[in-house]
């Protein structure tokens, strides 16, 4: 027979293996959703990213780092005033606990006089129009509360199961929104001159044509490229190009005459 130590060791290894498997599944779902959130935020439609196992986990790591940075950038002191209301119930509970402790004997004496048996309580309620009306209202509220709580628990359970997917999608969209504020091919600025090095914008050559931008995603057939004012999906053979242009609302002088400029797109060149 196996010793107790070997059984415990076997149980620990099995539990650890299951935990690693669960983490891998969650990370995979998160990575795929992160890519999908990025693509949808680029406004390129329901295109597929790179769902190879390696790239899915790379996307998951990128998403986790992005989430960590977002959390680290949060200011505790800015959130603190919004959370102070949570202290109010605890202040009330503290006052109530102190009152009950100081008047413990008087409260017990009053409670011993009153008959709290079900028959006595039912009789007191039915004899009073006020109590019977209140009891009916309370019963209705309880039924509504129980029904609402049941639906809430069901939706909460579903939300927990979908949480990695939802969080991945939202973080992927937020990642692209942040990147839109950082054009990859910017004009030289004073701040850039303070850096030790200035990095040139990425260049991709397709059918002899040079496309400049940042490769955000890549799959076996195409590139997802961010430019200063657009996102491109270009197949590597140059046969297809999907693009989405964006513009700063503050730069729009005449809303009625505004139209996107297609000059930044490369579909007509490939």
Tab-separated table of C-alpha atoms in Angstrom, residues 2 4 29 48 51 54 65 85 95-96 103 136 172 175 185 190 199 201 207 215 223 227 232 243 252 254-255:
chain	number	residue	atom	x	y	z
A	2	UNK	CA	1.124	3.563	-0.684
A	4	UNK	CA	0.453	8.658	3.390
A	29	UNK	CA	-9.508	32.266	-24.186
A	48	UNK	CA	-9.440	36.631	-37.893
A	51	UNK	CA	-4.848	31.972	-33.474
A	54	UNK	CA	2.108	30.339	-29.627
A	65	UNK	CA	1.075	43.313	-19.131
A	85	UNK	CA	-19.475	55.999	1.084
A	95	UNK	CA	-22.955	52.643	16.625
A	96	UNK	CA	-25.630	49.919	16.731
A	103	UNK	CA	-28.409	48.170	26.821
A	136	UNK	CA	-48.265	41.652	2.760
A	172	UNK	CA	-7.746	44.479	-26.541
A	175	UNK	CA	-4.982	48.690	-26.104
A	185	UNK	CA	5.356	57.541	-37.819
A	190	UNK	CA	11.545	68.308	-29.115
A	199	UNK	CA	13.461	54.620	-34.120
A	201	UNK	CA	8.820	53.557	-38.567
A	207	UNK	CA	4.629	43.764	-54.570
A	215	UNK	CA	2.751	45.760	-37.485
A	223	UNK	CA	-0.495	41.962	-41.808
A	227	UNK	CA	-0.418	54.060	-39.558
A	232	UNK	CA	-4.625	48.387	-42.662
A	243	UNK	CA	-8.454	49.717	-44.239
A	252	UNK	CA	-12.759	68.912	-37.917
A	254	UNK	CA	-16.760	72.050	-40.742
A	255	UNK	CA	-18.886	69.092	-39.670
